Coordinates of C-alpha atoms in Angstrom, one line a residue:
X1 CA 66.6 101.7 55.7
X2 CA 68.1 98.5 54.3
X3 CA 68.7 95.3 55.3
X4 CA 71.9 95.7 56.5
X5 CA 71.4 99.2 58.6
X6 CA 73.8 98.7 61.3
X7 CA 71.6 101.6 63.5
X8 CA 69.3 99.3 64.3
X9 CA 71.3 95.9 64.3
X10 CA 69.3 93.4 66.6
X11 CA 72.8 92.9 68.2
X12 CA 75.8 95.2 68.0
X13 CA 79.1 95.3 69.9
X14 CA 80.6 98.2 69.9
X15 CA 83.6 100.4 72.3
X16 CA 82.8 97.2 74.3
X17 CA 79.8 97.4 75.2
X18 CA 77.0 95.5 74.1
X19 CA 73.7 96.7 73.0
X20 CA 70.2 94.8 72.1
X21 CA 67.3 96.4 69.9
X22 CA 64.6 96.1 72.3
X23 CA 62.1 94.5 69.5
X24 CA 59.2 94.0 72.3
X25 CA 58.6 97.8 71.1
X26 CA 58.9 97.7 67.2
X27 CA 57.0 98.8 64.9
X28 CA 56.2 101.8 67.0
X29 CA 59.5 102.8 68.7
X30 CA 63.0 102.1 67.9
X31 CA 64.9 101.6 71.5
X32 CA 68.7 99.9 71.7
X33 CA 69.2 99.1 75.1
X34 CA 72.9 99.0 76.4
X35 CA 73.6 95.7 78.7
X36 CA 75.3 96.3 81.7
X37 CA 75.0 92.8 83.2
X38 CA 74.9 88.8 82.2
X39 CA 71.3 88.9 84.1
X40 CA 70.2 92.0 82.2
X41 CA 71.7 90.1 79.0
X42 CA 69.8 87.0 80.1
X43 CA 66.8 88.6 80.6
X44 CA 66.8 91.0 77.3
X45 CA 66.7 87.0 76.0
X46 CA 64.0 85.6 78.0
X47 CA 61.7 88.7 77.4
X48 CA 62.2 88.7 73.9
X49 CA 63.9 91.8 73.5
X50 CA 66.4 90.1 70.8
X51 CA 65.1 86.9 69.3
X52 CA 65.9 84.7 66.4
X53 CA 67.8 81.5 66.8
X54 CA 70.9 83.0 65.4
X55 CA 70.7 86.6 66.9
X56 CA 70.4 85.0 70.6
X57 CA 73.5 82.9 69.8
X58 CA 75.2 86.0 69.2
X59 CA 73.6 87.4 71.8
X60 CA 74.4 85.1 74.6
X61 CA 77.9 84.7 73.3
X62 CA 78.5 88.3 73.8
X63 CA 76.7 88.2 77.3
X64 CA 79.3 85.6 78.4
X65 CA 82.0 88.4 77.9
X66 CA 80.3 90.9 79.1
X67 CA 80.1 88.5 82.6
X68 CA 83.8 88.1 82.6
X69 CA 84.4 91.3 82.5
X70 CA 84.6 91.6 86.3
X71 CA 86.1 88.4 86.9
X72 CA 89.5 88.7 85.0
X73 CA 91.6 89.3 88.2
X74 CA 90.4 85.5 89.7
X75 CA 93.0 83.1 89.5
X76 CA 92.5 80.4 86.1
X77 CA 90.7 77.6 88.2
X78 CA 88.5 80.1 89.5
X79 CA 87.8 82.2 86.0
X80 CA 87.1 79.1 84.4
X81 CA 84.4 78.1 87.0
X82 CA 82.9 80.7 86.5
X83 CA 83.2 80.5 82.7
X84 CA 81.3 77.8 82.9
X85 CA 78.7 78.6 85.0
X86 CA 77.6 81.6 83.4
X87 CA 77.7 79.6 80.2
X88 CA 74.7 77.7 81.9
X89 CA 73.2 80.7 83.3
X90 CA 72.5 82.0 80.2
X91 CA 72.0 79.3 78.2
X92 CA 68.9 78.4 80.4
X93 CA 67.6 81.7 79.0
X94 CA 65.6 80.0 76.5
X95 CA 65.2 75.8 75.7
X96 CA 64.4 75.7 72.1
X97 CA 66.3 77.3 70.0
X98 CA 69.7 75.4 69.6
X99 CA 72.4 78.4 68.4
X100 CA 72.2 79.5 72.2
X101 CA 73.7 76.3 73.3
X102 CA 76.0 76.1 70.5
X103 CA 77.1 79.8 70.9
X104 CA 77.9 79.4 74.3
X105 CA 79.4 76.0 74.4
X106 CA 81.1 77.1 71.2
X107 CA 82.3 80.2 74.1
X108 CA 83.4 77.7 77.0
X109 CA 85.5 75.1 74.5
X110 CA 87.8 77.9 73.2
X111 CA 87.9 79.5 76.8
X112 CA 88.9 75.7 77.7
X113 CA 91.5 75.4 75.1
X114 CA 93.4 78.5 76.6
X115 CA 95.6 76.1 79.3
X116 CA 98.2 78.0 81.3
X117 CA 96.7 81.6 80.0
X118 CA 95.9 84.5 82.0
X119 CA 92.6 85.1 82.9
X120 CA 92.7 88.6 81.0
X121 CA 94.0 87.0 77.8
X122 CA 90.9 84.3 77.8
X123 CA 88.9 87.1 78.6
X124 CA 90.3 88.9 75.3
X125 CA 90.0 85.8 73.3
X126 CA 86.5 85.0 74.3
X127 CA 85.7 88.5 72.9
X128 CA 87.5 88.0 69.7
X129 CA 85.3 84.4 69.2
X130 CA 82.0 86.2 70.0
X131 CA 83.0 88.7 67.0
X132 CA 83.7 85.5 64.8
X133 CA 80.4 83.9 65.7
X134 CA 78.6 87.1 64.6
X135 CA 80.6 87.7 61.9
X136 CA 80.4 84.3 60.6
X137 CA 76.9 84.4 61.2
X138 CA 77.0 87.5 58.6
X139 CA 78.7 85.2 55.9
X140 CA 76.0 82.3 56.3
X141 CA 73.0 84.8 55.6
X142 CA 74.7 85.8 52.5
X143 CA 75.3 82.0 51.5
X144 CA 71.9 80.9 52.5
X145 CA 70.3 83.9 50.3
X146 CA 72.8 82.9 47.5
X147 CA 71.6 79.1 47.8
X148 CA 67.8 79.8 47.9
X149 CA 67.3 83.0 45.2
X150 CA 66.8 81.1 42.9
X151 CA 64.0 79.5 44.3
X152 CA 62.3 82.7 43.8
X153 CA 60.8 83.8 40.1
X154 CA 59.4 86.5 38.7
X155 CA 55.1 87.2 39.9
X156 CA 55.5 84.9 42.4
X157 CA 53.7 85.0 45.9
X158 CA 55.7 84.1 48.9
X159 CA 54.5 83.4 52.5
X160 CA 56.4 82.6 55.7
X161 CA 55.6 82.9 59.4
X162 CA 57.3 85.0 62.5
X163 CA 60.2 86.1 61.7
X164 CA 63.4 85.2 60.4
X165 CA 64.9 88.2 59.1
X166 CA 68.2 90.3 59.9
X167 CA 66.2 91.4 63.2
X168 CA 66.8 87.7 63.9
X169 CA 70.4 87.4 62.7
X170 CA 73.5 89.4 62.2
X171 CA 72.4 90.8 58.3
X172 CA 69.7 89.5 55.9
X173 CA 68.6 86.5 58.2
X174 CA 68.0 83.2 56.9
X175 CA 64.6 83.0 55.1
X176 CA 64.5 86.0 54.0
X177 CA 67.6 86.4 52.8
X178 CA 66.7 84.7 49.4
X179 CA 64.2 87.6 49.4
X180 CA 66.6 90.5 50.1
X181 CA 68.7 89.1 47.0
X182 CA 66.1 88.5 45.1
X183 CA 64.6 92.2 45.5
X184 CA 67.9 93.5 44.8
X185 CA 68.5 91.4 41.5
X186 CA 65.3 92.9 40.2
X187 CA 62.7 90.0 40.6
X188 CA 59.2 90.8 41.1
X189 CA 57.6 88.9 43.9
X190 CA 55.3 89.6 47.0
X191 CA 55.5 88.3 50.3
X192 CA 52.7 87.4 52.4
X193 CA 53.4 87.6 56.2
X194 CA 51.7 85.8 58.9
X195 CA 51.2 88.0 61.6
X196 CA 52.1 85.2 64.0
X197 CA 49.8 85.1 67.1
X198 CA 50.4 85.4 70.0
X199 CA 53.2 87.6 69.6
X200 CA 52.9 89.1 66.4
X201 CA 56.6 88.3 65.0
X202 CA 55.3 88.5 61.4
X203 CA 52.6 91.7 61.7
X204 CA 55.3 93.8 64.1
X205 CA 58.8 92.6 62.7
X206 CA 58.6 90.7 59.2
X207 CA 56.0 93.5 57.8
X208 CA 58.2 96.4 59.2
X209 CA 61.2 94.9 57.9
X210 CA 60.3 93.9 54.5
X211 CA 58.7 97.6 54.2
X212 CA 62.1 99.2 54.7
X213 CA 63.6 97.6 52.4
X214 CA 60.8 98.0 49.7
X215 CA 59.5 94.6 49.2
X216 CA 55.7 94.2 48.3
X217 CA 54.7 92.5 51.3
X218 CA 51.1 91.8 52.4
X219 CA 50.0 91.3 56.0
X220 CA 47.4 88.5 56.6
X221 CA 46.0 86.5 59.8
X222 CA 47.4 83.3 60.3
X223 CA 43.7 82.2 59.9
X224 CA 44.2 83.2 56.2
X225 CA 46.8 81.1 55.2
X226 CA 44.8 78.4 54.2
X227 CA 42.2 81.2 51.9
X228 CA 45.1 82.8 50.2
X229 CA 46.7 79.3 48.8
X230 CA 43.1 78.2 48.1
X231 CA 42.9 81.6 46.0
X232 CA 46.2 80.6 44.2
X233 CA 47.9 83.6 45.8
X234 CA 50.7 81.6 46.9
X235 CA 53.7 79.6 45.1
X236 CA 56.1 79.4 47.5
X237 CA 56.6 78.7 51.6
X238 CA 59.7 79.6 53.1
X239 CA 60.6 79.8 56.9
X240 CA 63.6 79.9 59.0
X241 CA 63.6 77.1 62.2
X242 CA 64.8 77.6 65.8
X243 CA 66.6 73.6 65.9
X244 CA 66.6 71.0 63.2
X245 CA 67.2 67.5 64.6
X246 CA 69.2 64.7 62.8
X247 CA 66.7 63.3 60.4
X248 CA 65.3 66.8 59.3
X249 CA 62.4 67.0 61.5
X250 CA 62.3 71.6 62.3
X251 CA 60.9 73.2 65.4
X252 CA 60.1 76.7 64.6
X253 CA 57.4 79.6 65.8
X254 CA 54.2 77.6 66.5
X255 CA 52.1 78.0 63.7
X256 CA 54.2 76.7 61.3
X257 CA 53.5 72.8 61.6
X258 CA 49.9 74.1 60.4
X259 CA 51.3 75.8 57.4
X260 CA 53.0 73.2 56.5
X261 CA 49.9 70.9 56.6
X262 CA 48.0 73.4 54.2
X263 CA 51.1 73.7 52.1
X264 CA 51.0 69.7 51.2
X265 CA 47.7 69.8 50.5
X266 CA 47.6 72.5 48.4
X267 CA 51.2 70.8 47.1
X268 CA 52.9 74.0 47.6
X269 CA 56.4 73.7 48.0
X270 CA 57.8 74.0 52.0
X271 CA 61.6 75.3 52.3
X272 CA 63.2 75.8 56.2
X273 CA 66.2 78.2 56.0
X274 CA 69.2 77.7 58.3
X275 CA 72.9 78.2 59.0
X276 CA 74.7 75.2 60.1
X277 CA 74.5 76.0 63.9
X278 CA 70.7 75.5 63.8
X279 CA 71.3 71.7 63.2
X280 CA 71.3 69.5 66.2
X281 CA 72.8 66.1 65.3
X282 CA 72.3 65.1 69.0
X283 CA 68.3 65.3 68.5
X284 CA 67.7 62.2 66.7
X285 CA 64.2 63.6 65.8
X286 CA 61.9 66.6 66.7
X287 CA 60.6 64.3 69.8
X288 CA 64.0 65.0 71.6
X289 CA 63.7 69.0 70.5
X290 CA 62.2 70.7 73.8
X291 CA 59.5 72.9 73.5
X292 CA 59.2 76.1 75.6
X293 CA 56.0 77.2 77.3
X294 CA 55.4 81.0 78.0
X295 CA 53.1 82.8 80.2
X296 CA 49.3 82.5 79.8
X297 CA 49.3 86.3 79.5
X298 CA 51.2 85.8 76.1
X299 CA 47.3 84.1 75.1
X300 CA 45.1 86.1 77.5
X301 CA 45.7 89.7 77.3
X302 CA 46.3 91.8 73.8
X303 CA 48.9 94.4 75.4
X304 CA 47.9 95.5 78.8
X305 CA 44.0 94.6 77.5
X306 CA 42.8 91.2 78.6
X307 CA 40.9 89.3 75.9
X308 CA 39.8 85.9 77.6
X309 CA 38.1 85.1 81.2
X310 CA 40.3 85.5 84.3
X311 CA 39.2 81.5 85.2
X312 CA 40.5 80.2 81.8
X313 CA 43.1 77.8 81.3
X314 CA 45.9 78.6 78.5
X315 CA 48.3 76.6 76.5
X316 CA 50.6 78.6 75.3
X317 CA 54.3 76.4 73.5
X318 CA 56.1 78.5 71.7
X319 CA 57.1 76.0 68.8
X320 CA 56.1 73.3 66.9
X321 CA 57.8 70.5 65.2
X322 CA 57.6 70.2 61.1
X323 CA 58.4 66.6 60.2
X324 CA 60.5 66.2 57.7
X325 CA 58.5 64.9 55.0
X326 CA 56.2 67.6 55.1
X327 CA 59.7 70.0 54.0
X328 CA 60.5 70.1 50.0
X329 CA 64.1 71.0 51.5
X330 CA 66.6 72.5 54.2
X331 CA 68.3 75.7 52.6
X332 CA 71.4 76.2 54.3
X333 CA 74.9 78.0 53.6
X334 CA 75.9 74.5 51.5
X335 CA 73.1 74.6 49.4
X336 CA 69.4 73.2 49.7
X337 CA 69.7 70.2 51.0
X338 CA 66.4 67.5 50.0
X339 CA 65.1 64.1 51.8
X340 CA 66.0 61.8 53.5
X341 CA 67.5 64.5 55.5
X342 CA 69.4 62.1 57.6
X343 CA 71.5 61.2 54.8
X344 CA 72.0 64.6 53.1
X345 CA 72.4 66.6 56.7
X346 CA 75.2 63.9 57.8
X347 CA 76.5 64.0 54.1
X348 CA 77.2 68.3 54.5
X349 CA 77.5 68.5 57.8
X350 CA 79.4 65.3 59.7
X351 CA 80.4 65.3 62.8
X352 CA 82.1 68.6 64.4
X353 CA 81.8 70.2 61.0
X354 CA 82.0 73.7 60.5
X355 CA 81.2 76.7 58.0

C-alpha cells in the first residue's frame, strides 16, 4: 500500500457520494463509511472518524454539498440561507483546527458570488469548488514534501507527534510528506513516532502508515521523547499544526509544546509543516487560537477499560500552542519559511493570497 492508495483515502468523492475512512478503527480494521447526511458528516468530524486539519477541510466542504443536495428546488433567497447555515453547522464541528473554517467559508463565498443563478447550478458549482479544494490540497502536499526533503539526510533519526500524514490530507500530508519523498529518492532515515496519548494518533495512524509504505519507523511513548534525544537518536523534529496564527505561534496535537521544549534544549531543530490554509492571519498570536476540550473518557478509560477513579477530575485540551521561537521554521508549499514569522508569513502569504 502506498501513500497515495486511493482505497483507503481518508476522504473520497466518488458517483457523488461521499465517503469517510472511519480511522477511530485503524490499525485493526479498515471501514469507509458512506455519508448520507450533513449531521452524519458533522458527526464523522466531531468523533474523529476523519481528522487532520486539511482532511476535515475537505471534509466539511464536501458535507456542505452533500446538505444541499435536498435543498436545490428552494427558491435563491431561501438556498442561500440555508447555505449559510449549514456552513455554520458544520463548521462548529470542531474549534481548532482552522482549514474547516476556511473550507467552508471558502464554500459560502463562491456560493455567494453565484448572483441571479439557479439554485441547481450553485449546487453544481459548490461541488466542483469542494473538488478544487481537495485537489489543491493534493498539489500543496507535493510542494510541501518538495520544500522540506531536503531537510532530511542520509542516517538520520526523525520524530514527530500524532499524525499528519495522507490519512490527514488528500495524498502524502504535510509533515510527512518530506518523508514520503525522501524514502522514494532513496535516503536512509528512520522515524520515531510518538504514540500520542490520549488518542494514540501516532501508535494507531503514523506507525500504520509509515509501515505501508516501508519506512523504518520506531514506536515510542511520548514519555520517551526526551531519553531518545538524550541518547542522540534523534536529528530532526518535524510536525504538521492544526492553525498557525499571524506571528508564527502553531497549535497542534497536545504534546507537542513539550517536544518542542525538549527539542531546544537538546538544540534539535523544530519544523511545523503546512499548506497555506492552516495560516490564520486573523489570530494575531496563539492566545486568540481556541483550544478544544474533549470528554474526560478520552483520559479515563483505555477503550471500553477504565484506567482512573470514577471521582477523578480530568483535563483533557486537545492542542497546545508552540510559540514561535521555539520553531527553526514553517515548511509550507512556498518554501520554509524562518523567524520573525510575522514578517516572512505576511511577506508569502498577504492578504487574500492563494496557492
Amino acid at each position: 500500500m502506498s501513500a497515495a492508495d486511493a482505497s483507503v483515502k481518508a476522504v473520497r468523492w466518488q458517483d457523488g457520494e461521499l465517503y469517510l475512512l472511519d480511522q477511530t478503527l485503524l490499525p485493526d480494521k479498515i471501514v469507509v463509511e458512506r455519508q448520507t447526511s450533513a449531521t452524519q458528516a458533522r458527526e464523522s468530524i466531531r468523533q474523529l472518524k476523519v481528522r487532520g486539519a486539511p482532511a476535515i477541510g475537505i471534509a466539511g466542504a464536501y458535507g456542505l454539498v452533500l446538505a444541499l443536495r435536498d435543498k436545490v428546488h428552494l427558491d435563491q433567497e431561501h438556498f442561500i440561507k440555508e447555505m449559510r447555515q449549514q456552513a455554520d453547522y458544520l463548521e462548529a464541528a470542531r474549534p481548532t483546527g482552522v482549514n474547516l473554517r476556511w473550507a467552508l467559508r471558502r464554500m459560502v463565498q463562491r456560493g455567494l458570488a453565484l448572483t441571479g443563478a439557479d439554485p441547481q447550478d450553485i449546487h453544481a458549482e459548490l461541488l466542483a469548488e469542494a473538488m478544487r479544494i481537495d485537489a489543491e490540497d493534493r498539489r500543496l502536499c507535493r510542494s510541501i514534501g518538495e520544500a522540506g526533503k531536503p531537510l532530511i539526510k542520509p542516517g538520520m533519526g526523525i520524530l514527530t507527534h500524532c499524525n499528519a500524514g495522507w490519512l490527514a490530507t488528500s495524498e502524502w500530508g504535510t509533515a510527512t510528506a518530506p518523508m514520503y519523498l525522501a524514502h522514494r529518492d532513496g535516503v536512509d532515515f528512520r522515524v520515531y513516532a510518538d504514540e500520542t496519548r490520549p488518542l494514540l494518533q501516532g501508535a494507531r495512524l503514523t506507525a500504520w502508515e509509515l509501515l505501508q509504505a516501508g519506512i523504518d519507523v520506531t514506536l515510542i511513548c511520548d514519555n520517551m521523547a526526551a531519553t531518545m534525544m538524550a541518547q542522540g537518536n534523534i536529528d530532526l523534529v518535524i510536525t504538521g499544526a492544526d492553525r498557525v496564527a499571524a506571528n508564527g505561534d502553531a497549535a497542534n496535537k497536545i504534546g507537542t509544546l513539550g517536544v518542542a521544549i525538549l527539542a531546544r534544549h537538546f538544540h534539535i531543530p523544530f519544523y511545523v509543516a503546512i499548506p497555506y490554509s492552516t495560516i490564520d492571519p486573523d489570530a494575531a498570536s496563539g492566545e486568540d487560537i481556541p483550544i478544544e476540550e474533549r470528554a474526560p473518557q478520552e483520559v479515563t478509560c483505555w477503550g471500553n477499560h477504565r484506567t482512573a477513579p470514577e471521582a477523578v477530575k480530568v483535563r483533557n485540551p486537545a492542542f497546545d500552542v508552540t510559540p514561535n521561537d521555539l520553531i527553526t521554521g514553517i515548511i509550507t508549499e512556498r518554501g520554509i519559511l524562518r523567524s520573525p514569522y510575522n514578517e516572512s508569513l505576511r511577506l508569502h502569504y498577504p492578504a487574500g493570497a492563494t496557492s
